[in-house]
Amino acid sequence: MLTHTLGFPRMGGNRELKKALESYWKEQTSKESLLKTAADLRKQNWTVQHEAGIDLLPVGDFSLYDHILDNSFRFGVVPERYVEAGYSSGLSLYFAMARGEAGEGGVQAMEMTKWFDTNYHYIVPEFTRGQKFYVADNSIVDQVREAKAAGFTPKAVLPGPLTFLSLGKSVKVEFNKFDLLPGLVEAYIELLKDLSKECSWIQLDEPVLATDLDEELKDGFKNAYAAFRAAVPDVKLMIANYFGTYGENLELATSLPVDALHADLVRGCDEFERLLELVSPDMAVSLGVVDGRNVWKTNLDNAVNNVRRAVDTLGSERVLAGSSCSLLHSPVDLDYENKIDPEIKSWLAFARQKCVEIGLIAKAVNGEDISSELLASRKAQESRRKSPRVHNPAVTERIQSLNSDDYKRQAPYSQRAKSQRNNLGLPLLPTTTIGSFPQTHELRALRRKYKDGQIDVDVYEGKLKEIIKDCINRQEKIGLDLLVHGEPERNDMVEYFGEQLDGYCFTENGWVQSYGSRCVKPPVIFGDISRPEPMTVKWIQYARSVSSREVKGMLTGPVTMLCWSFVRDDQPRSETCRQLALAIRDEVADLEAAGVKAIQIDEPALGEGLPLRISEQDNYLKWAVACFRLASTVVRNETQIHTHMCYCDFGKIISSIADLDADVISMEASRSDMELLHTFSIYNYPNEVGPGIYDIHSPRIPSADEMAELLSRAMMVIPRERLWVNPDCGLKTREWPEAEASLENMVKAAEITRKKIN
Ligand code: GLN
Ligand code: ZN
């Protein structure tokens, strides 16, 4: 029985790729040196996997930026603007597509969006009507040769054509992008032919099979793969589906003329038996039994049993064992971690350790003795199951004693709004911001010094207070109505809270690629969550003490904490989220008790937590909304609850947003030209809304008139008593001068509009 992974992290254990890319972009290093680092990393990744016991080594999973961008580049899907700007080929074109080029004669980057339900971002292909495809770049063939020359058995990996088309957008004129499939299939065939001369396995990633497919797409699958089969009869084709089961698409998938189907058993085992039944006699199954996107050790007994079950039914030649999805989404190597508590560390496995697990599973199934490893695995599972670090009876009890009142405000919004108006004394069209203010070099340097132990806590906190005071002064001068403290104490909106909650731990080097050279280090939720002490109260209290106006409390919501952490796999996500909600609830209560009259609970990740299949979305939204409500409804009527969301398809989840029953929601809107207001008006959104009227992702300073115009448009669909004036998102990535100038204009826009109303 063969083993494989669907892909390996690209960055390298010391984020070598990040460093190489960034110095290349700064023109500090040459193209040759970048390409050398890339080749070294590929070789190193193959070596690590091979040594761990992986037979088929992925080639094509590596990328200098993103694998979907690679595929666009590979098949000549290059938007015209790059050609017009003078980019014709090579790395300069590739990076211009990825990142744009600033300045005069510059060109905009392609859009980036989330890869399925992960925090990885891919570059959205832009298809035009009549788009021609051809093999513009066949470096994957060279890389296959590279792997062979180094002595490895390669398996070429590329996105499948249906997934590739599904992830793209049609530009210029509206048209059906699936009309392009035949042409795309031709181009794929040209490449597949070349690849089939060099390797015996080709993996085509088709995770759209984990989503709801319409008839057109299903037909597309049949046509494309029939054409592939006819064109390359001898190479082994594997379709890789992951991030979900095949579900309704299982019949379709098993009917396709390919040599193997990959199933993500981590995301669901219930169709496993049916898969074994339906799979055709000349087809193999690849079993994703090791979680590619979380950090926990595999339960080896379970994995071995599942793989054995398949081998007993199909025979060992028709079974492969592998990772559930690409290991791209897990950190590289646990051996780099020296500070994690040893007990917790004994429960973890990163990409390299996961490869070892896959190798062990194969050994066991192939009849080798791995009893000592199985024993160790059982011990790790057992220690995790029983550890007092994981289980906190007080948390369980508290959750069990919750009742429906704990999810409800005391009075409905209309009544609350009156008491809040009295309590806060804000004008019509109140102005506010989303929370963070510029995180300057000085601030970052200060934080670093503190973390490195060069300054003590008193010096650090004293400086933070100075920064908060300065931030308040500036907001007062600008004339904002509801102020914020500016969040200088946080480098990250999840990590800051995670560090203060029981049940969380942190890695030193657990980096995961987010996009391009950007990596994130998600904290790990290993146990029951609770909040030993207030987390933000002293900062808000201080801000209030130096302010003549009201200051909003500022928290990260439970769903966002969950989505941006590595989570437990020993209980449902909804359970973990509920625990997070209780911890936030405690903070909300303490803020109110400290006199804070408005509290914002950010949920930018609410939309991205949405399951891929429509049938699962309602259930998610139900518990996600319940968790937000659990976190927020502890307050009295006169305390105003705000929430903030950005970059999500509000239309899809508008009724759930309303169910949150936040008094005020602020969100991203200016880039879509206020389009989302239609959603709010059609739905008749009942509470207060602050559509962002200033795009904080651009350094441009919008004029007062332009923002006043956006406000007038907003007033056509949202009653003025329920309209707020604010930017799109937090200002932490901006510089002070532009932030101040823009906010001054924003305040002016509110004044102009108020005058018009009078
Ligand atoms: N309060 C956060 C900030 O202003 C919100 C960030 C976000 O929406 N991602 O930075
Ligand atoms: Zn935001």
Tab-separated table of C-alpha atoms in Angstrom, residues 244-458:
chain	number	residue	atom	x	y	z
A	244	GLY	CA	-15.702	17.747	3.313
A	245	THR	CA	-17.265	14.493	2.228
A	246	TYR	CA	-18.435	13.785	-1.317
A	247	GLY	CA	-22.022	13.746	-0.080
A	248	GLU	CA	-24.452	14.101	-2.971
A	249	ASN	CA	-21.497	13.978	-5.356
A	250	LEU	CA	-20.346	10.505	-4.363
A	251	GLU	CA	-22.098	8.741	-7.248
A	252	LEU	CA	-20.706	11.242	-9.693
A	253	ALA	CA	-17.172	10.930	-8.346
A	254	THR	CA	-17.139	7.134	-8.313
A	255	SER	CA	-18.421	7.092	-11.894
A	256	LEU	CA	-15.533	9.196	-13.214
A	257	PRO	CA	-12.897	7.345	-15.277
A	258	VAL	CA	-9.976	7.991	-12.924
A	259	ASP	CA	-7.613	5.668	-11.101
A	260	ALA	CA	-8.126	6.935	-7.585
A	261	LEU	CA	-10.406	9.068	-5.457
A	262	HIS	CA	-9.186	10.787	-2.340
A	263	ALA	CA	-11.540	11.033	0.625
A	264	ASP	CA	-11.113	13.330	3.617
A	265	LEU	CA	-11.972	10.983	6.468
A	266	VAL	CA	-11.150	13.618	9.047
A	267	ARG	CA	-14.101	15.667	7.890
A	268	GLY	CA	-16.461	12.714	7.922
A	269	CYS	CA	-16.453	8.953	7.997
A	270	ASP	CA	-20.143	8.326	7.447
A	271	GLU	CA	-19.880	7.741	3.706
A	272	PHE	CA	-16.787	5.571	4.017
A	273	GLU	CA	-18.655	2.268	3.650
A	274	ARG	CA	-20.626	3.543	0.688
A	275	LEU	CA	-17.437	4.735	-0.944
A	276	LEU	CA	-15.949	1.245	-0.633
A	277	GLU	CA	-19.140	-0.161	-2.104
A	278	LEU	CA	-19.485	2.268	-4.979
A	279	VAL	CA	-15.886	2.529	-6.054
A	280	SER	CA	-15.423	0.807	-9.410
A	281	PRO	CA	-13.193	-2.293	-9.660
A	282	ASP	CA	-10.364	-0.456	-11.383
A	283	MET	CA	-10.358	2.448	-8.979
A	284	ALA	CA	-8.293	2.949	-5.833
A	285	VAL	CA	-9.191	5.018	-2.800
A	286	SER	CA	-6.841	7.357	-1.048
A	287	LEU	CA	-7.781	7.708	2.596
A	288	GLY	CA	-7.059	11.028	4.241
A	289	VAL	CA	-6.724	9.750	7.778
A	290	VAL	CA	-4.230	12.288	9.147
A	291	ASP	CA	-5.640	15.759	9.701
A	292	GLY	CA	-3.893	18.181	7.352
A	293	ARG	CA	-5.199	21.313	9.009
A	294	ASN	CA	-5.053	20.862	12.717
A	295	VAL	CA	-2.251	20.236	15.172
A	296	TRP	CA	-3.297	17.102	17.028
A	297	LYS	CA	-1.672	13.703	16.955
A	298	THR	CA	-3.629	11.143	15.005
A	299	ASN	CA	-5.406	8.388	16.844
A	300	LEU	CA	-3.303	5.674	15.191
A	301	ASP	CA	-5.623	2.838	16.175
A	302	ASN	CA	-8.579	4.455	14.436
A	303	ALA	CA	-6.569	5.366	11.370
A	304	VAL	CA	-5.052	1.898	11.042
A	305	ASN	CA	-8.486	0.318	11.446
A	306	ASN	CA	-9.993	2.467	8.716
A	307	VAL	CA	-7.185	1.780	6.294
A	308	ARG	CA	-7.277	-1.946	7.100
A	309	ARG	CA	-10.984	-2.003	6.500
A	310	ALA	CA	-10.392	-0.593	3.018
A	311	VAL	CA	-7.517	-2.957	2.322
A	312	ASP	CA	-9.654	-5.946	3.385
A	313	THR	CA	-12.357	-4.893	0.953
A	314	LEU	CA	-10.329	-3.627	-1.992
A	315	GLY	CA	-6.886	-5.153	-1.618
A	316	SER	CA	-3.750	-3.250	-0.756
A	317	GLU	CA	-2.978	-2.172	-4.354
A	318	ARG	CA	-6.251	-0.248	-4.377
A	319	VAL	CA	-5.658	1.728	-1.209
A	320	LEU	CA	-3.413	4.681	-0.432
A	321	ALA	CA	-3.010	6.341	2.948
A	322	GLY	CA	-2.426	10.053	3.242
A	323	SER	CA	-3.188	13.407	4.781
A	324	SER	CA	-6.795	14.610	4.752
A	325	CYS	CA	-5.845	17.667	2.701
A	326	SER	CA	-2.600	19.438	1.891
A	327	LEU	CA	-0.383	19.904	4.940
A	328	LEU	CA	-0.066	23.511	3.780
A	329	HIS	CA	-2.483	24.398	6.560
A	330	SER	CA	-0.450	23.001	9.426
A	331	PRO	CA	2.823	24.269	10.914
A	332	VAL	CA	6.002	22.623	9.667
A	333	ASP	CA	7.760	20.883	12.494
A	334	LEU	CA	7.006	20.395	16.166
A	335	ASP	CA	10.702	19.953	16.891
A	336	TYR	CA	11.115	23.711	16.647
A	337	GLU	CA	8.912	24.162	19.726
A	338	ASN	CA	10.850	24.431	22.943
A	339	LYS	CA	8.496	26.354	25.140
A	340	ILE	CA	5.214	24.489	24.935
A	341	ASP	CA	4.352	22.624	28.074
A	342	PRO	CA	5.684	19.061	27.607
A	343	GLU	CA	2.366	17.429	28.386
A	344	ILE	CA	0.559	19.497	25.744
A	345	LYS	CA	3.428	19.012	23.327
A	346	SER	CA	2.991	15.253	23.658
A	347	TRP	CA	-0.469	15.640	22.098
A	348	LEU	CA	0.675	17.596	19.041
A	349	ALA	CA	1.852	16.750	15.535
A	350	PHE	CA	2.872	19.254	12.854
A	351	ALA	CA	3.448	18.548	9.153
A	352	ARG	CA	6.619	16.515	9.550
A	353	GLN	CA	5.178	14.484	12.418
A	354	LYS	CA	2.036	13.895	10.378
A	355	CYS	CA	4.130	12.373	7.608
A	356	VAL	CA	5.699	10.037	10.155
A	357	GLU	CA	2.203	9.046	11.261
A	358	ILE	CA	1.170	8.279	7.683
A	359	GLY	CA	4.290	6.155	7.309
A	360	LEU	CA	3.490	4.267	10.507
A	361	ILE	CA	-0.086	3.608	9.471
A	362	ALA	CA	1.167	2.098	6.232
A	363	LYS	CA	3.693	-0.029	8.073
A	364	ALA	CA	0.999	-1.423	10.333
A	365	VAL	CA	-1.309	-2.159	7.423
A	366	ASN	CA	1.532	-3.711	5.461
A	367	GLY	CA	2.087	-6.092	8.337
A	368	GLU	CA	5.040	-4.540	10.139
A	369	ASP	CA	5.091	-4.352	13.892
A	370	ILE	CA	4.405	-0.877	15.216
A	371	SER	CA	3.122	-1.966	18.609
A	372	SER	CA	5.373	0.391	20.537
A	373	GLU	CA	4.179	3.346	18.454
A	374	LEU	CA	0.569	2.269	18.888
A	375	LEU	CA	1.145	2.096	22.606
A	376	ALA	CA	2.597	5.608	22.598
A	377	SER	CA	-0.325	6.857	20.540
A	378	ARG	CA	-2.816	5.333	22.970
A	379	LYS	CA	-0.957	6.886	25.875
A	380	ALA	CA	-1.075	10.318	24.255
A	381	GLN	CA	-4.798	9.974	23.529
A	382	GLU	CA	-5.432	8.774	27.038
A	383	SER	CA	-3.460	11.554	28.676
A	384	ARG	CA	-5.312	14.119	26.618
A	385	ARG	CA	-8.660	12.556	27.441
A	386	LYS	CA	-7.999	12.599	31.163
A	387	SER	CA	-5.774	15.590	31.692
A	388	PRO	CA	-6.972	18.142	34.220
A	389	ARG	CA	-5.474	20.765	31.916
A	390	VAL	CA	-8.111	19.905	29.356
A	391	HIS	CA	-11.118	19.465	31.563
A	392	ASN	CA	-12.452	22.080	33.882
A	393	PRO	CA	-15.605	20.841	35.629
A	394	ALA	CA	-16.572	24.403	36.531
A	395	VAL	CA	-16.860	25.272	32.847
A	396	THR	CA	-18.967	22.190	32.116
A	397	GLU	CA	-21.259	22.957	35.017
A	398	ARG	CA	-21.670	26.525	33.957
A	399	ILE	CA	-22.616	25.527	30.429
A	400	GLN	CA	-25.106	23.005	31.725
A	401	SER	CA	-26.794	25.556	33.919
A	402	LEU	CA	-27.413	28.062	31.106
A	403	ASN	CA	-31.025	28.775	30.251
A	404	SER	CA	-32.781	30.648	27.479
A	405	ASP	CA	-32.683	33.966	29.357
A	406	ASP	CA	-28.906	33.905	29.130
A	407	TYR	CA	-29.236	34.382	25.368
A	408	LYS	CA	-31.643	37.333	25.502
A	409	ARG	CA	-31.442	41.035	26.221
A	410	GLN	CA	-33.876	42.297	28.850
A	411	ALA	CA	-35.947	44.366	26.418
A	412	PRO	CA	-36.355	44.517	22.638
A	413	TYR	CA	-34.195	46.876	20.606
A	414	SER	CA	-36.779	49.665	20.252
A	415	GLN	CA	-36.998	50.023	24.009
A	416	ARG	CA	-33.254	49.666	24.523
A	417	ALA	CA	-32.532	52.314	21.928
A	418	LYS	CA	-34.322	54.948	24.018
A	419	SER	CA	-32.410	54.187	27.194
A	420	GLN	CA	-29.170	54.070	25.254
A	421	ARG	CA	-29.818	57.474	23.736
A	422	ASN	CA	-30.257	58.899	27.224
A	423	ASN	CA	-27.316	57.034	28.606
A	424	LEU	CA	-24.837	57.965	25.869
A	425	GLY	CA	-26.123	61.396	24.815
A	426	LEU	CA	-24.875	61.120	21.230
A	427	PRO	CA	-25.964	63.381	18.368
A	428	LEU	CA	-27.850	62.276	15.265
A	429	LEU	CA	-25.484	60.406	12.886
A	430	PRO	CA	-22.940	59.667	15.611
A	431	THR	CA	-19.346	59.335	14.451
A	432	THR	CA	-17.031	56.594	15.679
A	433	THR	CA	-14.196	54.288	14.534
A	434	ILE	CA	-13.794	50.505	14.471
A	435	GLY	CA	-11.233	50.207	17.234
A	436	SER	CA	-7.583	50.194	16.306
A	437	PHE	CA	-5.485	53.272	15.557
A	438	PRO	CA	-2.118	53.319	13.769
A	439	GLN	CA	0.337	50.788	15.131
A	440	THR	CA	3.477	52.833	14.670
A	441	HIS	CA	7.077	51.664	14.490
A	442	GLU	CA	7.615	52.973	18.007
A	443	LEU	CA	4.708	50.946	19.292
A	444	ARG	CA	5.927	47.767	17.666
A	445	ALA	CA	9.455	48.357	18.942
A	446	LEU	CA	8.069	48.908	22.429
A	447	ARG	CA	6.167	45.647	22.340
A	448	ARG	CA	9.207	43.783	21.111
A	449	LYS	CA	11.350	45.212	23.912
A	450	TYR	CA	8.767	44.134	26.443
A	451	LYS	CA	8.503	40.616	25.018
A	452	ASP	CA	12.285	40.316	24.981
A	453	GLY	CA	12.436	41.372	28.616
A	454	GLN	CA	14.333	44.594	27.943
A	455	ILE	CA	11.723	46.689	29.715
A	456	ASP	CA	9.539	45.730	32.638
A	457	VAL	CA	5.802	45.655	32.811
A	458	ASP	CA	5.531	49.075	34.517
